[in-house]
XYZ file of C-alpha atoms in Angstrom:
325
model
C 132.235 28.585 146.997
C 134.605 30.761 148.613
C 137.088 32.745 146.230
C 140.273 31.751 148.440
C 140.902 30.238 151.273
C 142.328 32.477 154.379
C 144.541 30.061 155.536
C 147.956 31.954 156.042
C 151.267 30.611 157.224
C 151.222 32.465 160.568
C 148.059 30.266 161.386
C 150.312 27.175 160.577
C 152.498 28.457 163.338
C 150.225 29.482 165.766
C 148.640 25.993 165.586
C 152.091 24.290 165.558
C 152.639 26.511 168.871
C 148.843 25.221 170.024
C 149.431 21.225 169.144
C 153.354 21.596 170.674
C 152.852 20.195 174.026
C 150.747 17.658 172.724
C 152.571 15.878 170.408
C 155.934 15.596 168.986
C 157.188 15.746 165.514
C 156.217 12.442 163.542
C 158.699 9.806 161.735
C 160.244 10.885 158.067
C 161.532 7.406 156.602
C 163.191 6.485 153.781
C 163.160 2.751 152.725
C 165.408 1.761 150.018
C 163.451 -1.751 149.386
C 160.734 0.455 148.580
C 162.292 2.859 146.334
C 163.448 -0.421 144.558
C 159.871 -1.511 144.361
C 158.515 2.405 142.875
C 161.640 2.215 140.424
C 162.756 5.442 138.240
C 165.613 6.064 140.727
C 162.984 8.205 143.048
C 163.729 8.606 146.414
C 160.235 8.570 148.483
C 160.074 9.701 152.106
C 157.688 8.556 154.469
C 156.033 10.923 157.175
C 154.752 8.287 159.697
C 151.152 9.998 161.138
C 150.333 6.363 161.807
C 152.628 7.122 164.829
C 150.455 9.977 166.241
C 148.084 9.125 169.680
C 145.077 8.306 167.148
C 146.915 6.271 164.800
C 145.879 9.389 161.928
C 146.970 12.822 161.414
C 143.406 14.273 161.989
C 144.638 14.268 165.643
C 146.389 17.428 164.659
C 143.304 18.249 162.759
C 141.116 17.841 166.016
C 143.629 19.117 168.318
C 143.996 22.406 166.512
C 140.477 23.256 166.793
C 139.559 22.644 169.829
C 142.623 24.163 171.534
C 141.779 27.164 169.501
C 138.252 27.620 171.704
C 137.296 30.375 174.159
C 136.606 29.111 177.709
C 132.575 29.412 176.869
C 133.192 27.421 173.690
C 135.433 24.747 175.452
C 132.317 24.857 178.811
C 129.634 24.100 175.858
C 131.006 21.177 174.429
C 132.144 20.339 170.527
C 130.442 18.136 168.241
C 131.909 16.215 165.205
C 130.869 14.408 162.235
C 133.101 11.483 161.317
C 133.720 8.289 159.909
C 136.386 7.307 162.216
C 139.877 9.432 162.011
C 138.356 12.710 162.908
C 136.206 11.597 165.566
C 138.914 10.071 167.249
C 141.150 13.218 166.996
C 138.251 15.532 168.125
C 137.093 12.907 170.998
C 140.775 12.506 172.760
C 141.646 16.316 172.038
C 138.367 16.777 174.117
C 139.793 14.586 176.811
C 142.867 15.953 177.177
C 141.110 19.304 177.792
C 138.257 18.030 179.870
C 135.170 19.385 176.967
C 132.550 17.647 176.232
C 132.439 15.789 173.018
C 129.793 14.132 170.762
C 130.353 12.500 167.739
C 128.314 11.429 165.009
C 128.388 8.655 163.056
C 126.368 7.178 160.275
C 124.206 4.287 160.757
C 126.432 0.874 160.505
C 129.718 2.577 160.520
C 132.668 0.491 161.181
C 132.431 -0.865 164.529
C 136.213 -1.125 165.524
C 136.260 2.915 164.511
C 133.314 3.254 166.731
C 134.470 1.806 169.953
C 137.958 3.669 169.399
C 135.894 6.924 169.128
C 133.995 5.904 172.587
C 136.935 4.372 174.306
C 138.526 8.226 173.588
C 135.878 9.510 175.849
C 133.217 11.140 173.223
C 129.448 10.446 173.636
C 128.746 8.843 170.241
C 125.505 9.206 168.093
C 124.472 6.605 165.230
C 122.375 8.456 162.965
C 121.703 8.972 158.785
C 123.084 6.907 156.221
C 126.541 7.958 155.091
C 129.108 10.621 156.185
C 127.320 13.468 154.531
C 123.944 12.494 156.297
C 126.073 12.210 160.004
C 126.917 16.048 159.478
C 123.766 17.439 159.089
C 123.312 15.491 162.514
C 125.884 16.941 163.721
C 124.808 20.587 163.074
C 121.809 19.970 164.609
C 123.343 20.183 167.858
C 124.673 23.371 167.543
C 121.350 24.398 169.075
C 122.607 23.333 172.244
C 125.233 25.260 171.894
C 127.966 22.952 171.163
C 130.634 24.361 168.847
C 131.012 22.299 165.685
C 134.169 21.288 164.154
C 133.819 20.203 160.797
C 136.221 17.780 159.418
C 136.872 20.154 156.379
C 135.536 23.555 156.693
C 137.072 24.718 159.649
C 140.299 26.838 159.191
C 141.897 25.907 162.873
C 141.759 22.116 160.955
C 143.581 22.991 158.333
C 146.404 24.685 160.067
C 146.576 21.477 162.131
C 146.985 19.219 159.053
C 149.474 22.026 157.701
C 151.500 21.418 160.465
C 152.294 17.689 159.266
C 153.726 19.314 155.900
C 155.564 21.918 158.162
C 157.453 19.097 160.173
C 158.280 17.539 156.584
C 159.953 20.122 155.661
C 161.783 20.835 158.784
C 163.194 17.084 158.177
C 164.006 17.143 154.283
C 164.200 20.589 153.239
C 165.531 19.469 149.391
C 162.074 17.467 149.050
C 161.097 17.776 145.074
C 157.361 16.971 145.240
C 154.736 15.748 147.674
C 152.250 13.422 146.207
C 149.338 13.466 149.029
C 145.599 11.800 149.315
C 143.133 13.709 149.033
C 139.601 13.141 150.641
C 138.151 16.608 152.047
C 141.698 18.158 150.890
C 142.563 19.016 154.580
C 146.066 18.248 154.402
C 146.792 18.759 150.871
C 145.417 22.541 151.181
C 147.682 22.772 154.480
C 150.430 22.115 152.198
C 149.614 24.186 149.787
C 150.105 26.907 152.539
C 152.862 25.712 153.906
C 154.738 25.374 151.211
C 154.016 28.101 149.168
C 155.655 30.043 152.248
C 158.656 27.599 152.513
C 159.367 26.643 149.063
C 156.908 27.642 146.169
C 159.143 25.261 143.424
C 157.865 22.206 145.384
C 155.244 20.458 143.118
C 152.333 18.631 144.990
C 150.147 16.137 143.394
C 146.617 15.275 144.435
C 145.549 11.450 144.648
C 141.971 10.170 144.731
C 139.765 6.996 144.818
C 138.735 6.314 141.872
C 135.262 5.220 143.312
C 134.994 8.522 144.889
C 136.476 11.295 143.087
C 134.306 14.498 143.680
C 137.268 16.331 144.399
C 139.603 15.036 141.724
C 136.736 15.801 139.189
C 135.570 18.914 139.871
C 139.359 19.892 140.013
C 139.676 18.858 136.444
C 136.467 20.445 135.525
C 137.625 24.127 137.437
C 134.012 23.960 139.084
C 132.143 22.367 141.748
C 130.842 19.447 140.651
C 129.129 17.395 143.652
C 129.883 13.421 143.614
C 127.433 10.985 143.079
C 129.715 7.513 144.316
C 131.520 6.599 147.156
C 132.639 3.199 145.548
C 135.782 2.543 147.557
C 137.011 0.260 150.567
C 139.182 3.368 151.626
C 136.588 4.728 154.127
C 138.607 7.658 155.321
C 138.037 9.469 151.850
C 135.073 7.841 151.169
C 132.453 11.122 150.667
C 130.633 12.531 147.533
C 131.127 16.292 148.557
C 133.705 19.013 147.498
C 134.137 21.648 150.383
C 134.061 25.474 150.816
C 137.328 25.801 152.519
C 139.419 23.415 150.113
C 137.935 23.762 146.490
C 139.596 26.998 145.580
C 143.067 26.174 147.032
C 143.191 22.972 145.546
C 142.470 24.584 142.366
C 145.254 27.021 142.757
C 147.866 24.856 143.983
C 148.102 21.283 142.520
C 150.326 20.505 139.725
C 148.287 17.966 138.831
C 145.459 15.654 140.068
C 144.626 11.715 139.426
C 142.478 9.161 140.555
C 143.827 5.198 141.641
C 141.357 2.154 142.061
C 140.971 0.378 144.856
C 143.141 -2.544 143.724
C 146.305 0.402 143.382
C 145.460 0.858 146.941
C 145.180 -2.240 148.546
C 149.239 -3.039 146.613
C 150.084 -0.189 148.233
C 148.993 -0.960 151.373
C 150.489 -4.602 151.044
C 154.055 -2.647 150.222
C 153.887 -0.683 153.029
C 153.230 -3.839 154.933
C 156.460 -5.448 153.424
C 158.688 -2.469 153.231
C 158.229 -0.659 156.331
C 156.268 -3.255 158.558
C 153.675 -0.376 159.350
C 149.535 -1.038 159.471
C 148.257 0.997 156.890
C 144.212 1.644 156.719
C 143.442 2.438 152.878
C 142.885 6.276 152.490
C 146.383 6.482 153.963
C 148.137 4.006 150.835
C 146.535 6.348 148.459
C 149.816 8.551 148.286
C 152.280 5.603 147.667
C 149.533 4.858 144.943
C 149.411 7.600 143.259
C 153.582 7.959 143.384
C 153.595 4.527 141.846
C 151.433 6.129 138.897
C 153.559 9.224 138.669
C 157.320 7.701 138.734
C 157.967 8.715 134.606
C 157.120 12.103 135.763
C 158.626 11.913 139.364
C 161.785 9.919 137.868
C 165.161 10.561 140.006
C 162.996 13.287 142.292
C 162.867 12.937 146.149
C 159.270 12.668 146.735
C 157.231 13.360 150.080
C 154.238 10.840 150.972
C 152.201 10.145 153.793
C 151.530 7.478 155.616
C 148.426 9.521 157.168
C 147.148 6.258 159.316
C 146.904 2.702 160.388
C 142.942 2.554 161.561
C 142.098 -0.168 159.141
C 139.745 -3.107 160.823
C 140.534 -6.712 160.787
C 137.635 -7.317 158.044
C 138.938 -4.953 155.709
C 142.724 -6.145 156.363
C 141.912 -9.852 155.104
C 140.346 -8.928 152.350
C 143.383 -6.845 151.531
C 146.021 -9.485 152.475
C 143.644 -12.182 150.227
C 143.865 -9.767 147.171
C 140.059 -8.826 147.167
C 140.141 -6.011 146.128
């Protein structure tokens, strides 16, 4: 692992520069039926990614990287590993700029996140069976030359989840604490950076699934400790690896980091239903989660959560909306 990650603020704005005539700055709601619902007088404010082109903020994520090519890089092509989100941020980013894109995905990955990923104009590949098993796929094809953009270690993806955090701030500036999901820890190292530039007394809590919590355990154990489960119907955190780029800030920068289960995250995708009549896909409920296990220490705070996307399938949904989980 990498002592520290060399993600600076002036990357943040050079990638907020790159992703400006892209996209424009994303929702921050407050919904008082909601804050009645979390209790302990805590004001929580919404960031709406759900509302970006992709329906997830890893069209930042995908957008940063590949606008940050050469013109040989760009003529080559990109490939991705995904299970949905990043894929579809890496496939439409390579639209938009006319590269070619492949994308891999493991063997009987979601279908719905598959045809979005195609339908976004990437070439996709089926291959290996889980997430982990899709990138080494992926790196295979740097041979032909293709640049690779990881969905993790890559620091042009990191300064374009930063830039989500950046926007936040630009909207509430007296925010108290962000409580974020963490998968890979993309965009709860971006806001590490960002606000340790902004405003260093802002606390930021990492949340986890509890059926995959490589991150959240190696965190607590201050080294890398691989996962062995990805229990969880949350597929867009669902991987058993801790990363190069993200251990060491996340290590440096969290107050503090817990773990929900997946029936914490499918009521918090059911109040985000209720409360702000947004579609919520699981990895992005994990923040209103993990507030909703924090409010004694977050009591009378104004609190910073993301809504990070609404790329949940009908399958999953039902099961959801029936309690299942």
């Amino acid at each position: 692992m990498t002592d520290k990650i060399t993600l600076t603020f002036k990357d943040v704005l050079a990638a907020k520069e790159r992703l400006a005539p892209y996209l424009t700055a994303t929702p921050l709601r407050n919904y008082p039926s909601l804050d009645k619902i979390i209790g302990n007088h805590i004001q929580a404010f919404v960031k709406h990614e759900n509302h970006l082109p992709t329906n997830s903020f890893k069209y930042r994520n995908g957008l940063s990287a590949v606008t940050a090519l050469s013109a040989e890089q760009r003529m080559h092509g990109v490939v991705a590993a995904t299970l949905g989100n990043h894929g579809q941020g890496v496939a439409l980013a390579g639209t938009l700029l006319g590269i070619p894109t492949k994308i891999c995905v493991p063997i009987g990955n979601n279908p719905e996140k598959n045809e979005a990923i195609r339908n976004f104009g990437a070439t996709l590949i089926e291959k290996g069976k889980d997430y982990d098993e899709a990138v080494e796929v992926a790196k295979s094809l740097r041979d032909q030359g293709m640049t690779m953009i990881h969905s993790v270690n890559n620091l042009d993806v990191i300064a374009g989840a930063a830039t989500l955090t950046l926007e936040l701030l630009e909207q509430q500036p007296d925010i108290d604490a962000l409580v974020l999901g963490i998968g890979g820890g993309t965009h709860a190292v971006g806001a590490i950076a960002v606000i340790q530039a902004m405003n260093p007394n802002i606390k930021i809590y990492g949340v986890q699934a509890e059926g995959a919590p490589a991150n959240h355990d190696a965190w607590h154990a201050k080294k890398p400790i691989p996962g062995t489960k990805t229990d969880t119907f949350a597929d867009g955190v669902r991987t058993r690896n801790i990363y190069e780029m993200t251990f060491q800030p996340l290590q440096d920068g969290l107050t503090d980091f817990i773990t929900v289960n997946d029936a914490q995250i499918a009521e918090a995708v059911r109040l985000y239903l209720q409360h702000t009549h947004n579609l919520v896909e699981g990895a992005a409920a994990i923040g209103l989660a993990g507030l909703i296990k924090l409010k004694d220490i977050l009591a009378g705070k104004k609190v910073g959560i993301v809504l990070t996307g609404s790329n949940i399938d009908k399958e999953t949904l039902k099961k959801v909306l029936n309690d299942e989980f």
